[in-house]
Amino acid sequence: MLSAKSLFQEILDNDASFRLFCSIAASGEAQGGWENGRIAALVPQSQRALAPKIARHGADEDKHGRIFHALLRKRGLEPVPVPPDTDYTMLLERHGIGLAHDKLKADRPLTVDDIVTYLAHSRVTEQRASEQMRLLLGLFGDHPDIGRAVRMISHDEDNHLAYCHEELLRLAHAGHGRTIQRVLRECALAEIRIYRDVSLAVMAHMGRVLRWSRLRNALLAAGIHALYLWERVMGWRRMVTLEMPKRRDALGGPAPKAAEFA
């Protein structure tokens, strides 16, 4: 039976596919950590109160990258190069979603519009991350090897999403509402397309590693295309709504000094 549980279990049980999965995840988290770190350093003076929260966001992403590397080490595995067609974070940047890396590498302060763009982009991508981790939490939250990692990352992603909602609502009340809605819509429509392409690429690579049949590859691709069609018609709207979260000030203060995952 082809189910999310059986699919992820197969990837988890095979060293080569697990190695690829963790390498892709670690690379994306590390890239997100760098981006947030640079944004925190370049926040304009009028938004300096955001800098510690953005830095906390980046620290969480760095931690997630280390968690995936730790999962590899526990299996005696080394990371592998990430195939370019599976690099979700870089493909988003290449398609103009979020802040360009050239801008982040410069030493000029960002503008308030840049912060709006960053938060809108994060609100969309953190929706995806939160949903993905909740899926894994439901499937493997009690798993003896990866359960702790899944629980930790899922909690953080929910915090990141709550923070994006709260800060975007604050900026909307300050007069940036129209810009926020425009950027959210642009980001959401681009993200669902890139997510489809990356999902197809990841499944193609996994299929080669695990020697899936043509039928199984075709069924998985059909499922990915069906999800994209639903998101293109109506699913994207869940990524652009804003509501005050139950978790207020989710990234306020320093990151908890919990023992590093190992």
PDB file of C-alpha atoms in Angstrom:
ATOM      1  CA  MET A   1       0.000   0.000   0.000  1.00  0.00           C
ATOM      2  CA  LEU A   2       1.354   3.428  -0.984  1.00  0.00           C
ATOM      3  CA  SER A   3       0.963   5.776   1.981  1.00  0.00           C
ATOM      4  CA  ALA A   4       2.925   8.633   3.542  1.00  0.00           C
ATOM      5  CA  LYS A   5       3.895   6.325   6.412  1.00  0.00           C
ATOM      6  CA  SER A   6       5.189   3.546   4.145  1.00  0.00           C
ATOM      7  CA  LEU A   7       6.976   6.017   1.874  1.00  0.00           C
ATOM      8  CA  PHE A   8       8.867   7.765   4.666  1.00  0.00           C
ATOM      9  CA  GLN A   9       9.567   4.468   6.413  1.00  0.00           C
ATOM     10  CA  GLU A  10      11.216   3.140   3.263  1.00  0.00           C
ATOM     11  CA  ILE A  11      13.362   6.268   2.981  1.00  0.00           C
ATOM     12  CA  LEU A  12      14.250   6.015   6.679  1.00  0.00           C
ATOM     13  CA  ASP A  13      15.212   2.342   6.514  1.00  0.00           C
ATOM     14  CA  ASN A  14      17.663   2.672   3.605  1.00  0.00           C
ATOM     15  CA  ASP A  15      21.043   4.268   4.359  1.00  0.00           C
ATOM     16  CA  ALA A  16      21.444   5.861   0.914  1.00  0.00           C
ATOM     17  CA  SER A  17      17.970   7.436   0.812  1.00  0.00           C
ATOM     18  CA  PHE A  18      18.188   8.527   4.463  1.00  0.00           C
ATOM     19  CA  ARG A  19      21.564  10.094   3.720  1.00  0.00           C
ATOM     20  CA  LEU A  20      20.119  12.049   0.798  1.00  0.00           C
ATOM     21  CA  PHE A  21      17.027  13.118   2.764  1.00  0.00           C
ATOM     22  CA  CYS A  22      19.043  14.425   5.731  1.00  0.00           C
ATOM     23  CA  SER A  23      21.593  16.119   3.448  1.00  0.00           C
ATOM     24  CA  ILE A  24      18.868  18.012   1.589  1.00  0.00           C
ATOM     25  CA  ALA A  25      17.177  19.019   4.849  1.00  0.00           C
ATOM     26  CA  ALA A  26      20.410  20.092   6.546  1.00  0.00           C
ATOM     27  CA  SER A  27      21.463  22.209   3.571  1.00  0.00           C
ATOM     28  CA  GLY A  28      18.158  24.072   3.478  1.00  0.00           C
ATOM     29  CA  GLU A  29      18.207  24.737   7.216  1.00  0.00           C
ATOM     30  CA  ALA A  30      21.798  26.003   7.109  1.00  0.00           C
ATOM     31  CA  GLN A  31      20.925  28.343   4.247  1.00  0.00           C
ATOM     32  CA  GLY A  32      17.948  29.652   6.206  1.00  0.00           C
ATOM     33  CA  GLY A  33      20.175  30.207   9.208  1.00  0.00           C
ATOM     34  CA  TRP A  34      22.613  32.280   7.172  1.00  0.00           C
ATOM     35  CA  GLU A  35      19.835  34.354   5.606  1.00  0.00           C
ATOM     36  CA  ASN A  36      18.216  35.161   8.940  1.00  0.00           C
ATOM     37  CA  GLY A  37      21.577  35.987  10.476  1.00  0.00           C
ATOM     38  CA  ARG A  38      22.335  38.500   7.743  1.00  0.00           C
ATOM     39  CA  ILE A  39      18.862  40.039   7.929  1.00  0.00           C
ATOM     40  CA  ALA A  40      19.205  40.431  11.705  1.00  0.00           C
ATOM     41  CA  ALA A  41      22.485  42.291  11.163  1.00  0.00           C
ATOM     42  CA  LEU A  42      20.968  44.617   8.542  1.00  0.00           C
ATOM     43  CA  VAL A  43      17.606  45.467  10.127  1.00  0.00           C
ATOM     44  CA  PRO A  44      16.816  49.201   9.682  1.00  0.00           C
ATOM     45  CA  GLN A  45      16.887  51.375  12.781  1.00  0.00           C
ATOM     46  CA  SER A  46      13.097  51.762  12.855  1.00  0.00           C
ATOM     47  CA  GLN A  47      12.717  47.972  13.192  1.00  0.00           C
ATOM     48  CA  ARG A  48      15.632  47.207  15.520  1.00  0.00           C
ATOM     49  CA  ALA A  49      13.304  45.555  18.033  1.00  0.00           C
ATOM     50  CA  LEU A  50      12.913  42.758  15.462  1.00  0.00           C
ATOM     51  CA  ALA A  51      16.630  41.986  15.270  1.00  0.00           C
ATOM     52  CA  PRO A  52      16.791  39.607  18.289  1.00  0.00           C
ATOM     53  CA  LYS A  53      13.760  37.672  17.006  1.00  0.00           C
ATOM     54  CA  ILE A  54      15.230  37.336  13.527  1.00  0.00           C
ATOM     55  CA  ALA A  55      18.537  36.231  15.059  1.00  0.00           C
ATOM     56  CA  ARG A  56      16.640  33.662  17.169  1.00  0.00           C
ATOM     57  CA  HIS A  57      14.939  32.411  13.992  1.00  0.00           C
ATOM     58  CA  GLY A  58      18.331  32.002  12.345  1.00  0.00           C
ATOM     59  CA  ALA A  59      19.752  30.228  15.395  1.00  0.00           C
ATOM     60  CA  ASP A  60      16.857  27.761  15.279  1.00  0.00           C
ATOM     61  CA  GLU A  61      17.517  27.033  11.604  1.00  0.00           C
ATOM     62  CA  ASP A  62      21.212  26.475  12.315  1.00  0.00           C
ATOM     63  CA  LYS A  63      20.234  24.114  15.130  1.00  0.00           C
ATOM     64  CA  HIS A  64      17.986  22.160  12.764  1.00  0.00           C
ATOM     65  CA  GLY A  65      20.864  21.761  10.345  1.00  0.00           C
ATOM     66  CA  ARG A  66      23.009  20.365  13.144  1.00  0.00           C
ATOM     67  CA  ILE A  67      20.211  17.986  14.131  1.00  0.00           C
ATOM     68  CA  PHE A  68      20.087  16.479  10.643  1.00  0.00           C
ATOM     69  CA  HIS A  69      23.863  16.096  10.638  1.00  0.00           C
ATOM     70  CA  ALA A  70      23.640  14.423  14.062  1.00  0.00           C
ATOM     71  CA  LEU A  71      21.073  11.967  12.705  1.00  0.00           C
ATOM     72  CA  LEU A  72      23.528  11.075   9.960  1.00  0.00           C
ATOM     73  CA  ARG A  73      26.387  10.604  12.426  1.00  0.00           C
ATOM     74  CA  LYS A  74      24.258   8.274  14.551  1.00  0.00           C
ATOM     75  CA  ARG A  75      23.984   6.018  11.503  1.00  0.00           C
ATOM     76  CA  GLY A  76      27.692   6.361  10.680  1.00  0.00           C
ATOM     77  CA  LEU A  77      26.863   8.318   7.520  1.00  0.00           C
ATOM     78  CA  GLU A  78      28.369  11.404   5.908  1.00  0.00           C
ATOM     79  CA  PRO A  79      26.302  14.072   4.089  1.00  0.00           C
ATOM     80  CA  VAL A  80      26.214  14.032   0.298  1.00  0.00           C
ATOM     81  CA  PRO A  81      26.133  16.970  -2.150  1.00  0.00           C
ATOM     82  CA  VAL A  82      22.610  18.300  -2.628  1.00  0.00           C
ATOM     83  CA  PRO A  83      21.329  17.919  -6.203  1.00  0.00           C
ATOM     84  CA  PRO A  84      20.589  21.434  -7.524  1.00  0.00           C
ATOM     85  CA  ASP A  85      17.044  20.536  -8.554  1.00  0.00           C
ATOM     86  CA  THR A  86      16.211  19.618  -4.935  1.00  0.00           C
ATOM     87  CA  ASP A  87      17.565  22.844  -3.397  1.00  0.00           C
ATOM     88  CA  TYR A  88      14.280  24.479  -2.340  1.00  0.00           C
ATOM     89  CA  THR A  89      15.867  27.499  -0.628  1.00  0.00           C
ATOM     90  CA  MET A  90      18.163  28.405  -3.501  1.00  0.00           C
ATOM     91  CA  LEU A  91      15.443  27.905  -6.110  1.00  0.00           C
ATOM     92  CA  LEU A  92      13.197  30.317  -4.210  1.00  0.00           C
ATOM     93  CA  GLU A  93      15.989  32.902  -4.154  1.00  0.00           C
ATOM     94  CA  ARG A  94      16.738  32.344  -7.846  1.00  0.00           C
ATOM     95  CA  HIS A  95      13.087  33.038  -8.693  1.00  0.00           C
ATOM     96  CA  GLY A  96      13.100  36.314  -6.796  1.00  0.00           C
ATOM     97  CA  ILE A  97      11.242  35.120  -3.706  1.00  0.00           C
ATOM     98  CA  GLY A  98      12.469  36.733  -0.513  1.00  0.00           C
ATOM     99  CA  LEU A  99      15.534  38.959  -0.328  1.00  0.00           C
ATOM    100  CA  ALA A 100      18.275  38.562  -2.921  1.00  0.00           C
ATOM    101  CA  HIS A 101      21.558  37.218  -1.586  1.00  0.00           C
ATOM    102  CA  ASP A 102      23.453  40.096  -3.213  1.00  0.00           C
ATOM    103  CA  LYS A 103      21.500  42.440  -0.948  1.00  0.00           C
ATOM    104  CA  LEU A 104      22.191  40.293   2.116  1.00  0.00           C
ATOM    105  CA  LYS A 105      25.916  40.139   1.358  1.00  0.00           C
ATOM    106  CA  ALA A 106      26.171  43.935   1.228  1.00  0.00           C
ATOM    107  CA  ASP A 107      26.631  46.053   4.346  1.00  0.00           C
ATOM    108  CA  ARG A 108      23.843  48.526   3.643  1.00  0.00           C
ATOM    109  CA  PRO A 109      20.867  48.553   6.043  1.00  0.00           C
ATOM    110  CA  LEU A 110      17.679  47.044   4.721  1.00  0.00           C
ATOM    111  CA  THR A 111      14.491  49.054   4.288  1.00  0.00           C
ATOM    112  CA  VAL A 112      11.123  48.556   5.956  1.00  0.00           C
ATOM    113  CA  ASP A 113       9.826  47.203   2.627  1.00  0.00           C
ATOM    114  CA  ASP A 114      12.664  44.659   2.709  1.00  0.00           C
ATOM    115  CA  ILE A 115      11.524  43.549   6.166  1.00  0.00           C
ATOM    116  CA  VAL A 116       7.955  43.230   4.905  1.00  0.00           C
ATOM    117  CA  THR A 117       9.224  41.091   2.023  1.00  0.00           C
ATOM    118  CA  TYR A 118      11.284  38.928   4.377  1.00  0.00           C
ATOM    119  CA  LEU A 119       8.390  38.355   6.778  1.00  0.00           C
ATOM    120  CA  ALA A 120       5.896  37.640   3.987  1.00  0.00           C
ATOM    121  CA  HIS A 121       8.289  35.141   2.412  1.00  0.00           C
ATOM    122  CA  SER A 122       8.873  33.539   5.806  1.00  0.00           C
ATOM    123  CA  ARG A 123       5.146  33.362   6.542  1.00  0.00           C
ATOM    124  CA  VAL A 124       4.645  31.328   3.329  1.00  0.00           C
ATOM    125  CA  THR A 125       7.643  29.023   3.704  1.00  0.00           C
ATOM    126  CA  GLU A 126       7.079  28.492   7.434  1.00  0.00           C
ATOM    127  CA  GLN A 127       3.514  27.414   6.660  1.00  0.00           C
ATOM    128  CA  ARG A 128       5.007  24.690   4.481  1.00  0.00           C
ATOM    129  CA  ALA A 129       7.625  23.765   7.078  1.00  0.00           C
ATOM    130  CA  SER A 130       5.085  23.631   9.891  1.00  0.00           C
ATOM    131  CA  GLU A 131       2.758  21.388   7.889  1.00  0.00           C
ATOM    132  CA  GLN A 132       5.556  19.055   6.830  1.00  0.00           C
ATOM    133  CA  MET A 133       6.849  18.682  10.378  1.00  0.00           C
ATOM    134  CA  ARG A 134       3.356  18.085  11.759  1.00  0.00           C
ATOM    135  CA  LEU A 135       3.002  15.275   9.222  1.00  0.00           C
ATOM    136  CA  LEU A 136       6.297  13.751  10.363  1.00  0.00           C
ATOM    137  CA  LEU A 137       5.307  14.323  13.983  1.00  0.00           C
ATOM    138  CA  GLY A 138       2.150  12.297  13.441  1.00  0.00           C
ATOM    139  CA  LEU A 139       4.083   9.529  11.714  1.00  0.00           C
ATOM    140  CA  PHE A 140       7.306   9.370  13.708  1.00  0.00           C
ATOM    141  CA  GLY A 141       6.890  11.457  16.861  1.00  0.00           C
ATOM    142  CA  ASP A 142       7.433   8.357  18.998  1.00  0.00           C
ATOM    143  CA  HIS A 143      10.131   6.799  16.803  1.00  0.00           C
ATOM    144  CA  PRO A 144      13.138   5.684  18.921  1.00  0.00           C
ATOM    145  CA  ASP A 145      15.732   7.164  16.535  1.00  0.00           C
ATOM    146  CA  ILE A 146      14.225  10.314  15.037  1.00  0.00           C
ATOM    147  CA  GLY A 147      11.251  11.058  17.304  1.00  0.00           C
ATOM    148  CA  ARG A 148      13.054  13.591  19.503  1.00  0.00           C
ATOM    149  CA  ALA A 149      14.410  15.460  16.484  1.00  0.00           C
ATOM    150  CA  VAL A 150      10.981  15.599  14.850  1.00  0.00           C
ATOM    151  CA  ARG A 151       9.325  16.903  18.024  1.00  0.00           C
ATOM    152  CA  MET A 152      11.980  19.575  18.530  1.00  0.00           C
ATOM    153  CA  ILE A 153      11.926  20.858  14.959  1.00  0.00           C
ATOM    154  CA  SER A 154       8.123  20.795  14.742  1.00  0.00           C
ATOM    155  CA  HIS A 155       7.856  22.924  17.884  1.00  0.00           C
ATOM    156  CA  ASP A 156      10.312  25.445  16.452  1.00  0.00           C
ATOM    157  CA  GLU A 157       8.553  25.649  13.081  1.00  0.00           C
ATOM    158  CA  ASP A 158       5.241  26.371  14.807  1.00  0.00           C
ATOM    159  CA  ASN A 159       6.984  29.162  16.734  1.00  0.00           C
ATOM    160  CA  HIS A 160       8.388  30.610  13.514  1.00  0.00           C
ATOM    161  CA  LEU A 161       4.971  30.625  11.871  1.00  0.00           C
ATOM    162  CA  ALA A 162       3.365  32.292  14.895  1.00  0.00           C
ATOM    163  CA  TYR A 163       6.076  34.969  14.909  1.00  0.00           C
ATOM    164  CA  CYS A 164       5.503  35.737  11.212  1.00  0.00           C
ATOM    165  CA  HIS A 165       1.754  36.148  11.755  1.00  0.00           C
ATOM    166  CA  GLU A 166       2.223  38.468  14.711  1.00  0.00           C
ATOM    167  CA  GLU A 167       4.876  40.683  13.122  1.00  0.00           C
ATOM    168  CA  LEU A 168       3.043  40.975   9.797  1.00  0.00           C
ATOM    169  CA  LEU A 169      -0.134  42.003  11.625  1.00  0.00           C
ATOM    170  CA  ARG A 170       1.879  44.635  13.491  1.00  0.00           C
ATOM    171  CA  LEU A 171       3.219  46.010  10.211  1.00  0.00           C
ATOM    172  CA  ALA A 172      -0.244  45.863   8.637  1.00  0.00           C
ATOM    173  CA  HIS A 173      -1.592  48.031  11.465  1.00  0.00           C
ATOM    174  CA  ALA A 174       1.295  50.419  10.796  1.00  0.00           C
ATOM    175  CA  GLY A 175       0.047  50.988   7.233  1.00  0.00           C
ATOM    176  CA  HIS A 176       1.744  48.242   5.200  1.00  0.00           C
ATOM    177  CA  GLY A 177      -1.328  46.069   4.730  1.00  0.00           C
ATOM    178  CA  ARG A 178      -1.665  46.345   0.951  1.00  0.00           C
ATOM    179  CA  THR A 179       2.011  45.662   0.377  1.00  0.00           C
ATOM    180  CA  ILE A 180       1.879  42.673   2.702  1.00  0.00           C
ATOM    181  CA  GLN A 181      -1.096  41.120   0.894  1.00  0.00           C
ATOM    182  CA  ARG A 182       0.499  41.688  -2.518  1.00  0.00           C
ATOM    183  CA  VAL A 183       3.821  40.140  -1.509  1.00  0.00           C
ATOM    184  CA  LEU A 184       2.133  37.250   0.288  1.00  0.00           C
ATOM    185  CA  ARG A 185       0.143  36.352  -2.815  1.00  0.00           C
ATOM    186  CA  GLU A 186       3.192  36.577  -5.091  1.00  0.00           C
ATOM    187  CA  CYS A 187       5.260  34.438  -2.710  1.00  0.00           C
ATOM    188  CA  ALA A 188       2.532  31.832  -2.232  1.00  0.00           C
ATOM    189  CA  LEU A 189       1.908  31.307  -5.945  1.00  0.00           C
ATOM    190  CA  ALA A 190       5.639  31.031  -6.651  1.00  0.00           C
ATOM    191  CA  GLU A 191       6.270  28.753  -3.654  1.00  0.00           C
ATOM    192  CA  ILE A 192       3.659  26.171  -4.606  1.00  0.00           C
ATOM    193  CA  ARG A 193       5.189  25.889  -8.080  1.00  0.00           C
ATOM    194  CA  ILE A 194       8.725  25.526  -6.755  1.00  0.00           C
ATOM    195  CA  TYR A 195       7.570  23.083  -4.083  1.00  0.00           C
ATOM    196  CA  ARG A 196       5.993  20.956  -6.814  1.00  0.00           C
ATOM    197  CA  ASP A 197       9.182  20.980  -8.872  1.00  0.00           C
ATOM    198  CA  VAL A 198      11.386  20.190  -5.871  1.00  0.00           C
ATOM    199  CA  SER A 199       9.040  17.408  -4.736  1.00  0.00           C
ATOM    200  CA  LEU A 200       9.169  15.824  -8.187  1.00  0.00           C
ATOM    201  CA  ALA A 201      12.971  16.083  -8.194  1.00  0.00           C
ATOM    202  CA  VAL A 202      13.344  14.608  -4.693  1.00  0.00           C
ATOM    203  CA  MET A 203      11.042  11.698  -5.504  1.00  0.00           C
ATOM    204  CA  ALA A 204      12.912  11.068  -8.761  1.00  0.00           C
ATOM    205  CA  HIS A 205      16.236  10.898  -6.897  1.00  0.00           C
ATOM    206  CA  MET A 206      14.718   8.683  -4.196  1.00  0.00           C
ATOM    207  CA  GLY A 207      13.206   6.456  -6.861  1.00  0.00           C
ATOM    208  CA  ARG A 208      16.603   5.862  -8.413  1.00  0.00           C
ATOM    209  CA  VAL A 209      18.205   5.147  -5.043  1.00  0.00           C
ATOM    210  CA  LEU A 210      15.434   2.789  -3.939  1.00  0.00           C
ATOM    211  CA  ARG A 211      14.825   1.339  -7.405  1.00  0.00           C
ATOM    212  CA  TRP A 212      11.138   2.113  -7.476  1.00  0.00           C
ATOM    213  CA  SER A 213       9.081   0.764 -10.347  1.00  0.00           C
ATOM    214  CA  ARG A 214       7.831   2.972 -13.161  1.00  0.00           C
ATOM    215  CA  LEU A 215       4.310   2.556 -11.805  1.00  0.00           C
ATOM    216  CA  ARG A 216       5.283   3.729  -8.342  1.00  0.00           C
ATOM    217  CA  ASN A 217       7.175   6.705  -9.736  1.00  0.00           C
ATOM    218  CA  ALA A 218       4.176   7.592 -11.882  1.00  0.00           C
ATOM    219  CA  LEU A 219       1.752   7.333  -8.959  1.00  0.00           C
ATOM    220  CA  LEU A 220       3.925   9.556  -6.765  1.00  0.00           C
ATOM    221  CA  ALA A 221       4.324  12.133  -9.545  1.00  0.00           C
ATOM    222  CA  ALA A 222       0.567  12.117 -10.121  1.00  0.00           C
ATOM    223  CA  GLY A 223      -0.001  12.763  -6.426  1.00  0.00           C
ATOM    224  CA  ILE A 224       2.424  15.693  -6.458  1.00  0.00           C
ATOM    225  CA  HIS A 225       0.734  17.198  -9.510  1.00  0.00           C
ATOM    226  CA  ALA A 226      -2.691  16.731  -7.903  1.00  0.00           C
ATOM    227  CA  LEU A 227      -1.522  18.564  -4.776  1.00  0.00           C
ATOM    228  CA  TYR A 228      -0.187  21.383  -6.931  1.00  0.00           C
ATOM    229  CA  LEU A 229      -3.508  21.732  -8.774  1.00  0.00           C
ATOM    230  CA  TRP A 230      -5.380  21.945  -5.476  1.00  0.00           C
ATOM    231  CA  GLU A 231      -2.940  24.534  -4.164  1.00  0.00           C
ATOM    232  CA  ARG A 232      -3.066  26.509  -7.410  1.00  0.00           C
ATOM    233  CA  VAL A 233      -6.871  26.685  -7.323  1.00  0.00           C
ATOM    234  CA  MET A 234      -7.504  27.317  -3.643  1.00  0.00           C
ATOM    235  CA  GLY A 235      -4.888  25.850  -1.296  1.00  0.00           C
ATOM    236  CA  TRP A 236      -2.556  28.851  -1.631  1.00  0.00           C
ATOM    237  CA  ARG A 237      -5.040  30.967   0.296  1.00  0.00           C
ATOM    238  CA  ARG A 238      -4.057  29.289   3.573  1.00  0.00           C
ATOM    239  CA  MET A 239      -0.610  30.806   3.071  1.00  0.00           C
ATOM    240  CA  VAL A 240      -1.761  34.421   2.793  1.00  0.00           C
ATOM    241  CA  THR A 241      -4.268  34.773   5.626  1.00  0.00           C
ATOM    242  CA  LEU A 242      -3.123  36.453   8.818  1.00  0.00           C
ATOM    243  CA  GLU A 243      -4.511  35.928  12.302  1.00  0.00           C
ATOM    244  CA  MET A 244      -3.174  36.629  15.751  1.00  0.00           C
ATOM    245  CA  PRO A 245      -1.519  33.404  16.948  1.00  0.00           C
ATOM    246  CA  LYS A 246      -2.137  31.697  20.259  1.00  0.00           C
ATOM    247  CA  ARG A 247       1.641  31.675  20.766  1.00  0.00           C
ATOM    248  CA  ARG A 248       2.395  35.366  21.354  1.00  0.00           C
ATOM    249  CA  ASP A 249       5.984  36.661  21.219  1.00  0.00           C
ATOM    250  CA  ALA A 250       7.035  33.152  20.163  1.00  0.00           C
ATOM    251  CA  LEU A 251      10.609  34.221  19.411  1.00  0.00           C
ATOM    252  CA  GLY A 252      10.976  36.734  22.212  1.00  0.00           C
ATOM    253  CA  GLY A 253      14.025  36.387  24.392  1.00  0.00           C
ATOM    254  CA  PRO A 254      17.037  34.144  23.862  1.00  0.00           C
ATOM    255  CA  ALA A 255      16.702  30.615  22.579  1.00  0.00           C
ATOM    256  CA  PRO A 256      16.119  28.059  25.350  1.00  0.00           C
ATOM    257  CA  LYS A 257      19.399  26.521  26.510  1.00  0.00           C
ATOM    258  CA  ALA A 258      18.302  22.947  25.999  1.00  0.00           C
ATOM    259  CA  ALA A 259      20.923  20.288  25.531  1.00  0.00           C
ATOM    260  CA  GLU A 260      22.045  20.091  21.924  1.00  0.00           C
ATOM    261  CA  PHE A 261      20.491  17.201  20.042  1.00  0.00           C
ATOM    262  CA  ALA A 262      22.840  14.269  19.560  1.00  0.00           C
TER     263      ALA A 262
END
